[in-house]
Structure formats: C-alpha cells, structure tokens
PDB file of N, CA and C in Angstrom:
ATOM      1  N   MET A1270     126.917  89.577  78.200  1.00 60.00           N
ATOM      2  CA  MET A1270     125.643  89.569  77.509  1.00 60.00           C
ATOM      3  C   MET A1270     124.734  90.631  78.122  1.00 60.00           C
ATOM      4  N   ASP A1271     124.038  91.368  77.272  1.00 78.00           N
ATOM      5  CA  ASP A1271     123.124  92.401  77.743  1.00 78.00           C
ATOM      6  C   ASP A1271     121.842  91.777  78.283  1.00 78.00           C
ATOM      7  N   ALA A1272     121.292  92.414  79.285  1.00 88.00           N
ATOM      8  CA  ALA A1272     120.025  91.950  79.837  1.00 88.00           C
ATOM      9  C   ALA A1272     118.907  92.240  78.847  1.00 88.00           C
ATOM     10  N   MET A1273     117.926  91.357  78.819  1.00 95.00           N
ATOM     11  CA  MET A1273     116.769  91.528  77.953  1.00 95.00           C
ATOM     12  C   MET A1273     115.579  91.932  78.820  1.00 95.00           C
ATOM     13  N   GLU A1274     114.723  92.799  78.294  1.00 96.00           N
ATOM     14  CA  GLU A1274     113.499  93.155  79.011  1.00 96.00           C
ATOM     15  C   GLU A1274     112.310  92.921  78.097  1.00 96.00           C
ATOM     16  N   THR A1275     111.323  92.238  78.614  1.00 97.00           N
ATOM     17  CA  THR A1275     110.086  91.986  77.885  1.00 97.00           C
ATOM     18  C   THR A1275     108.938  92.537  78.710  1.00 97.00           C
ATOM     19  N   THR A1276     107.985  93.153  78.044  1.00 97.00           N
ATOM     20  CA  THR A1276     106.846  93.740  78.724  1.00 97.00           C
ATOM     21  C   THR A1276     105.584  92.951  78.394  1.00 97.00           C
ATOM     22  N   TYR A1277     104.813  92.705  79.425  1.00 98.00           N
ATOM     23  CA  TYR A1277     103.557  91.969  79.316  1.00 98.00           C
ATOM     24  C   TYR A1277     102.447  92.791  79.961  1.00 98.00           C
ATOM     25  N   SER A1278     101.223  92.476  79.615  1.00 98.00           N
ATOM     26  CA  SER A1278     100.071  93.075  80.269  1.00 98.00           C
ATOM     27  C   SER A1278      99.356  91.975  81.048  1.00 98.00           C
ATOM     28  N   VAL A1279      99.173  92.208  82.335  1.00 98.00           N
ATOM     29  CA  VAL A1279      98.506  91.231  83.202  1.00 98.00           C
ATOM     30  C   VAL A1279      97.142  91.789  83.589  1.00 98.00           C
ATOM     31  N   SER A1280      96.111  90.989  83.411  1.00 97.00           N
ATOM     32  CA  SER A1280      94.772  91.424  83.817  1.00 97.00           C
ATOM     33  C   SER A1280      94.243  90.490  84.901  1.00 97.00           C
ATOM     34  N   GLY A1281      93.288  91.002  85.664  1.00 97.00           N
ATOM     35  CA  GLY A1281      92.682  90.215  86.725  1.00 97.00           C
ATOM     36  C   GLY A1281      93.175  90.558  88.115  1.00 97.00           C
ATOM     37  N   MET A1282      94.185  91.415  88.213  1.00 97.00           N
ATOM     38  CA  MET A1282      94.702  91.806  89.525  1.00 97.00           C
ATOM     39  C   MET A1282      93.861  92.967  90.058  1.00 97.00           C
ATOM     40  N   ASP A1283      93.491  92.899  91.344  1.00 95.00           N
ATOM     41  CA  ASP A1283      92.712  93.993  91.910  1.00 95.00           C
ATOM     42  C   ASP A1283      93.240  94.497  93.248  1.00 95.00           C
ATOM     43  N   CYS A1284      94.411  94.008  93.663  1.00 96.00           N
ATOM     44  CA  CYS A1284      94.984  94.479  94.925  1.00 96.00           C
ATOM     45  C   CYS A1284      96.492  94.204  94.943  1.00 96.00           C
ATOM     46  N   ASP A1285      97.170  94.774  95.924  1.00 96.00           N
ATOM     47  CA  ASP A1285      98.614  94.571  96.050  1.00 96.00           C
ATOM     48  C   ASP A1285      98.968  93.116  96.347  1.00 96.00           C
ATOM     49  N   HIS A1286      98.059  92.402  96.981  1.00 96.00           N
ATOM     50  CA  HIS A1286      98.269  90.975  97.256  1.00 96.00           C
ATOM     51  C   HIS A1286      98.379  90.203  95.942  1.00 96.00           C
ATOM     52  N   CYS A1287      97.530  90.567  94.967  1.00 96.00           N
ATOM     53  CA  CYS A1287      97.582  89.944  93.643  1.00 96.00           C
ATOM     54  C   CYS A1287      98.943  90.193  92.995  1.00 96.00           C
ATOM     55  N   VAL A1288      99.408  91.434  93.072  1.00 97.00           N
ATOM     56  CA  VAL A1288     100.700  91.805  92.501  1.00 97.00           C
ATOM     57  C   VAL A1288     101.806  90.966  93.124  1.00 97.00           C
ATOM     58  N   MET A1289     101.770  90.808  94.430  1.00 97.00           N
ATOM     59  CA  MET A1289     102.778  90.026  95.133  1.00 97.00           C
ATOM     60  C   MET A1289     102.790  88.573  94.632  1.00 97.00           C
ATOM     61  N   HIS A1290     101.614  87.980  94.467  1.00 96.00           N
ATOM     62  CA  HIS A1290     101.534  86.588  94.005  1.00 96.00           C
ATOM     63  C   HIS A1290     102.104  86.438  92.604  1.00 96.00           C
ATOM     64  N   VAL A1291     101.762  87.356  91.708  1.00 98.00           N
ATOM     65  CA  VAL A1291     102.260  87.279  90.336  1.00 98.00           C
ATOM     66  C   VAL A1291     103.776  87.463  90.311  1.00 98.00           C
ATOM     67  N   LYS A1292     104.281  88.454  91.033  1.00 98.00           N
ATOM     68  CA  LYS A1292     105.724  88.691  91.064  1.00 98.00           C
ATOM     69  C   LYS A1292     106.468  87.479  91.608  1.00 98.00           C
ATOM     70  N   GLN A1293     105.946  86.883  92.659  1.00 98.00           N
ATOM     71  CA  GLN A1293     106.591  85.712  93.246  1.00 98.00           C
ATOM     72  C   GLN A1293     106.618  84.555  92.248  1.00 98.00           C
ATOM     73  N   ALA A1294     105.509  84.320  91.566  1.00 98.00           N
ATOM     74  CA  ALA A1294     105.431  83.212  90.606  1.00 98.00           C
ATOM     75  C   ALA A1294     106.368  83.434  89.425  1.00 98.00           C
ATOM     76  N   VAL A1295     106.371  84.645  88.876  1.00 98.00           N
ATOM     77  CA  VAL A1295     107.235  84.937  87.729  1.00 98.00           C
ATOM     78  C   VAL A1295     108.703  84.885  88.151  1.00 98.00           C
ATOM     79  N   GLY A1296     108.998  85.276  89.370  1.00 97.00           N
ATOM     80  CA  GLY A1296     110.368  85.238  89.870  1.00 97.00           C
ATOM     81  C   GLY A1296     110.940  83.841  89.957  1.00 97.00           C
ATOM     82  N   GLU A1297     110.086  82.837  89.972  1.00 97.00           N
ATOM     83  CA  GLU A1297     110.541  81.446  90.036  1.00 97.00           C
ATOM     84  C   GLU A1297     110.837  80.861  88.665  1.00 97.00           C
ATOM     85  N   VAL A1298     110.514  81.589  87.598  1.00 97.00           N
ATOM     86  CA  VAL A1298     110.807  81.111  86.243  1.00 97.00           C
ATOM     87  C   VAL A1298     112.320  81.180  86.022  1.00 97.00           C
ATOM     88  N   PRO A1299     112.925  80.082  85.593  1.00 96.00           N
ATOM     89  CA  PRO A1299     114.375  80.078  85.371  1.00 96.00           C
ATOM     90  C   PRO A1299     114.795  81.155  84.362  1.00 96.00           C
ATOM     91  N   GLY A1300     115.837  81.894  84.720  1.00 96.00           N
ATOM     92  CA  GLY A1300     116.370  82.918  83.836  1.00 96.00           C
ATOM     93  C   GLY A1300     115.906  84.325  84.161  1.00 96.00           C
ATOM     94  N   VAL A1301     114.833  84.457  84.940  1.00 97.00           N
ATOM     95  CA  VAL A1301     114.329  85.779  85.298  1.00 97.00           C
ATOM     96  C   VAL A1301     115.275  86.402  86.320  1.00 97.00           C
ATOM     97  N   THR A1302     115.716  87.636  86.021  1.00 97.00           N
ATOM     98  CA  THR A1302     116.632  88.324  86.926  1.00 97.00           C
ATOM     99  C   THR A1302     116.025  89.565  87.555  1.00 97.00           C
ATOM    100  N   GLY A1303     114.892  90.023  87.029  1.00 97.00           N
ATOM    101  CA  GLY A1303     114.248  91.206  87.585  1.00 97.00           C
ATOM    102  C   GLY A1303     112.793  91.279  87.167  1.00 97.00           C
ATOM    103  N   ILE A1304     111.965  91.863  88.051  1.00 98.00           N
ATOM    104  CA  ILE A1304     110.530  91.974  87.793  1.00 98.00           C
ATOM    105  C   ILE A1304     110.051  93.319  88.302  1.00 98.00           C
ATOM    106  N   GLU A1305     109.291  94.008  87.471  1.00 98.00           N
ATOM    107  CA  GLU A1305     108.579  95.206  87.899  1.00 98.00           C
ATOM    108  C   GLU A1305     107.128  94.997  87.492  1.00 98.00           C
ATOM    109  N   LEU A1306     106.215  95.252  88.407  1.00 97.00           N
ATOM    110  CA  LEU A1306     104.788  95.078  88.129  1.00 97.00           C
ATOM    111  C   LEU A1306     104.015  96.105  88.930  1.00 97.00           C
ATOM    112  N   ALA A1307     103.179  96.860  88.244  1.00 94.00           N
ATOM    113  CA  ALA A1307     102.373  97.879  88.910  1.00 94.00           C
ATOM    114  C   ALA A1307     100.899  97.538  88.767  1.00 94.00           C
ATOM    115  N   LEU A1308     100.191  97.626  89.867  1.00 96.00           N
ATOM    116  CA  LEU A1308      98.752  97.380  89.858  1.00 96.00           C
ATOM    117  C   LEU A1308      98.033  98.426  89.015  1.00 96.00           C
ATOM    118  N   SER A1309      98.532  99.651  89.031  1.00 96.00           N
ATOM    119  CA  SER A1309      97.858 100.769  88.363  1.00 96.00           C
ATOM    120  C   SER A1309      97.693 100.568  86.860  1.00 96.00           C
ATOM    121  N   ASP A1310      98.705  99.995  86.199  1.00 96.00           N
ATOM    122  CA  ASP A1310      98.599  99.807  84.751  1.00 96.00           C
ATOM    123  C   ASP A1310      98.664  98.343  84.316  1.00 96.00           C
ATOM    124  N   GLY A1311      98.971  97.439  85.250  1.00 97.00           N
ATOM    125  CA  GLY A1311      99.017  96.014  84.928  1.00 97.00           C
ATOM    126  C   GLY A1311     100.196  95.617  84.066  1.00 97.00           C
ATOM    127  N   LEU A1312     101.185  96.507  83.935  1.00 98.00           N
ATOM    128  CA  LEU A1312     102.336  96.183  83.098  1.00 98.00           C
ATOM    129  C   LEU A1312     103.393  95.423  83.890  1.00 98.00           C
ATOM    130  N   LEU A1313     103.788  94.309  83.335  1.00 98.00           N
ATOM    131  CA  LEU A1313     104.797  93.440  83.931  1.00 98.00           C
ATOM    132  C   LEU A1313     106.048  93.541  83.073  1.00 98.00           C
ATOM    133  N   HIS A1314     107.137  94.036  83.656  1.00 97.00           N
ATOM    134  CA  HIS A1314     108.420  94.133  82.969  1.00 97.00           C
ATOM    135  C   HIS A1314     109.326  93.049  83.538  1.00 97.00           C
ATOM    136  N   VAL A1315     109.748  92.139  82.673  1.00 98.00           N
ATOM    137  CA  VAL A1315     110.592  91.023  83.096  1.00 98.00           C
ATOM    138  C   VAL A1315     111.972  91.191  82.477  1.00 98.00           C
ATOM    139  N   THR A1316     112.984  91.183  83.320  1.00 98.00           N
ATOM    140  CA  THR A1316     114.368  91.256  82.860  1.00 98.00           C
ATOM    141  C   THR A1316     114.979  89.863  82.977  1.00 98.00           C
ATOM    142  N   SER A1317     115.749  89.494  81.956  1.00 97.00           N
ATOM    143  CA  SER A1317     116.376  88.176  81.952  1.00 97.00           C
ATOM    144  C   SER A1317     117.711  88.252  81.225  1.00 97.00           C
ATOM    145  N   ASP A1318     118.535  87.250  81.460  1.00 91.00           N
ATOM    146  CA  ASP A1318     119.829  87.176  80.787  1.00 91.00           C
ATOM    147  C   ASP A1318     119.713  86.491  79.432  1.00 91.00           C
ATOM    148  N   GLU A1319     118.600  85.806  79.210  1.00 91.00           N
ATOM    149  CA  GLU A1319     118.389  85.049  77.976  1.00 91.00           C
ATOM    150  C   GLU A1319     116.898  85.097  77.644  1.00 91.00           C
ATOM    151  N   PRO A1320     116.537  84.818  76.402  1.00 92.00           N
ATOM    152  CA  PRO A1320     115.107  84.810  76.056  1.00 92.00           C
ATOM    153  C   PRO A1320     114.349  83.778  76.889  1.00 92.00           C
ATOM    154  N   ILE A1321     113.174  84.160  77.335  1.00 94.00           N
ATOM    155  CA  ILE A1321     112.329  83.248  78.112  1.00 94.00           C
ATOM    156  C   ILE A1321     111.064  82.987  77.304  1.00 94.00           C
ATOM    157  N   ASP A1322     110.721  81.730  77.191  1.00 95.00           N
ATOM    158  CA  ASP A1322     109.541  81.336  76.436  1.00 95.00           C
ATOM    159  C   ASP A1322     108.284  81.921  77.088  1.00 95.00           C
ATOM    160  N   PHE A1323     107.436  82.541  76.275  1.00 97.00           N
ATOM    161  CA  PHE A1323     106.204  83.138  76.788  1.00 97.00           C
ATOM    162  C   PHE A1323     105.373  82.115  77.560  1.00 97.00           C
ATOM    163  N   ALA A1324     105.370  80.870  77.130  1.00 97.00           N
ATOM    164  CA  ALA A1324     104.571  79.837  77.798  1.00 97.00           C
ATOM    165  C   ALA A1324     104.966  79.690  79.267  1.00 97.00           C
ATOM    166  N   GLN A1325     106.242  79.891  79.577  1.00 98.00           N
ATOM    167  CA  GLN A1325     106.693  79.799  80.970  1.00 98.00           C
ATOM    168  C   GLN A1325     106.140  80.962  81.797  1.00 98.00           C
ATOM    169  N   ILE A1326     106.163  82.165  81.216  1.00 98.00           N
ATOM    170  CA  ILE A1326     105.620  83.335  81.913  1.00 98.00           C
ATOM    171  C   ILE A1326     104.115  83.171  82.068  1.00 98.00           C
ATOM    172  N   GLN A1327     103.454  82.751  81.003  1.00 98.00           N
ATOM    173  CA  GLN A1327     102.002  82.567  81.035  1.00 98.00           C
ATOM    174  C   GLN A1327     101.601  81.544  82.095  1.00 98.00           C
ATOM    175  N   ALA A1328     102.297  80.429  82.158  1.00 98.00           N
ATOM    176  CA  ALA A1328     101.981  79.398  83.149  1.00 98.00           C
ATOM    177  C   ALA A1328     102.174  79.929  84.563  1.00 98.00           C
ATOM    178  N   ALA A1329     103.245  80.685  84.792  1.00 98.00           N
ATOM    179  CA  ALA A1329     103.502  81.234  86.123  1.00 98.00           C
ATOM    180  C   ALA A1329     102.401  82.201  86.535  1.00 98.00           C
ATOM    181  N   VAL A1330     102.013  83.097  85.627  1.00 98.00           N
ATOM    182  CA  VAL A1330     100.976  84.088  85.937  1.00 98.00           C
ATOM    183  C   VAL A1330      99.645  83.391  86.200  1.00 98.00           C
ATOM    184  N   GLU A1331      99.270  82.448  85.348  1.00 97.00           N
ATOM    185  CA  GLU A1331      97.987  81.767  85.502  1.00 97.00           C
ATOM    186  C   GLU A1331      97.960  80.876  86.741  1.00 97.00           C
ATOM    187  N   ASP A1332      99.099  80.288  87.086  1.00 95.00           N
ATOM    188  CA  ASP A1332      99.173  79.455  88.290  1.00 95.00           C
ATOM    189  C   ASP A1332      99.088  80.295  89.560  1.00 95.00           C
ATOM    190  N   ALA A1333      99.439  81.579  89.475  1.00 96.00           N
ATOM    191  CA  ALA A1333      99.417  82.472  90.638  1.00 96.00           C
ATOM    192  C   ALA A1333      97.992  82.825  91.051  1.00 96.00           C
ATOM    193  N   GLY A1334      97.049  82.686  90.148  1.00 94.00           N
ATOM    194  CA  GLY A1334      95.652  83.026  90.468  1.00 94.00           C
ATOM    195  C   GLY A1334      94.841  83.170  89.199  1.00 94.00           C
ATOM    196  N   ASP A1335      93.719  83.829  89.300  1.00 94.00           N
ATOM    197  CA  ASP A1335      92.807  83.993  88.176  1.00 94.00           C
ATOM    198  C   ASP A1335      93.232  85.215  87.352  1.00 94.00           C
ATOM    199  N   TYR A1336      94.434  85.110  86.756  1.00 97.00           N
ATOM    200  CA  TYR A1336      95.010  86.211  85.992  1.00 97.00           C
ATOM    201  C   TYR A1336      95.294  85.751  84.578  1.00 97.00           C
ATOM    202  N   SER A1337      95.356  86.704  83.657  1.00 97.00           N
ATOM    203  CA  SER A1337      95.761  86.391  82.299  1.00 97.00           C
ATOM    204  C   SER A1337      96.862  87.347  81.882  1.00 97.00           C
ATOM    205  N   VAL A1338      97.632  86.954  80.878  1.00 98.00           N
ATOM    206  CA  VAL A1338      98.792  87.744  80.478  1.00 98.00           C
ATOM    207  C   VAL A1338      98.941  87.691  78.957  1.00 98.00           C
ATOM    208  N   VAL A1339      99.382  88.806  78.383  1.00 97.00           N
ATOM    209  CA  VAL A1339      99.703  88.884  76.964  1.00 97.00           C
ATOM    210  C   VAL A1339     101.013  89.634  76.804  1.00 97.00           C
ATOM    211  N   VAL A1340     101.744  89.326  75.730  1.00 95.00           N
ATOM    212  CA  VAL A1340     102.988  90.028  75.425  1.00 95.00           C
ATOM    213  C   VAL A1340     102.635  91.337  74.740  1.00 95.00           C
ATOM    214  N   LEU A1341     103.311  92.403  75.122  1.00 91.00           N
ATOM    215  CA  LEU A1341     103.110  93.688  74.439  1.00 91.00           C
ATOM    216  C   LEU A1341     104.201  93.904  73.407  1.00 91.00           C
TER     217      LEU A1341
END
C-alpha cells in the first residue's frame, strides 16, 4: 500500500518548542508514520499508511497547546 500524505495548516505556534509539542502529539495518533512541520510556514505534512480522520489530528494539535489546525 502506498503511503498517504495530508497537509494541514497549524496556527498559534511562535517558537520551536511549540513545533516540538505539536509534532509529538500528532506522532501519537494511530497510523501516523511521518511528520514534517515548519515554524516558518506552519505547514504540517502527515504521512500515514491509511486515511486518518481529521478529528484525530485536530484533537492532537489542540491538546498540544493553544493551536488550531485546518486541512489544506
């Protein structure tokens, strides 16, 4: 099965510590196999082996701190 990549926009991050918290939280979502997140543009690229419900990503990002996320 081919890996799937979904891109999200995360807002509310203002430092590398924020990026670390979001990456750690999203990495705990079942099915996530890879994460790329840059503070400079706020783009979160999530790689998975299967489709992941946006609600799971949203909950992880929001639980990590005062951040919000949308699917691009």
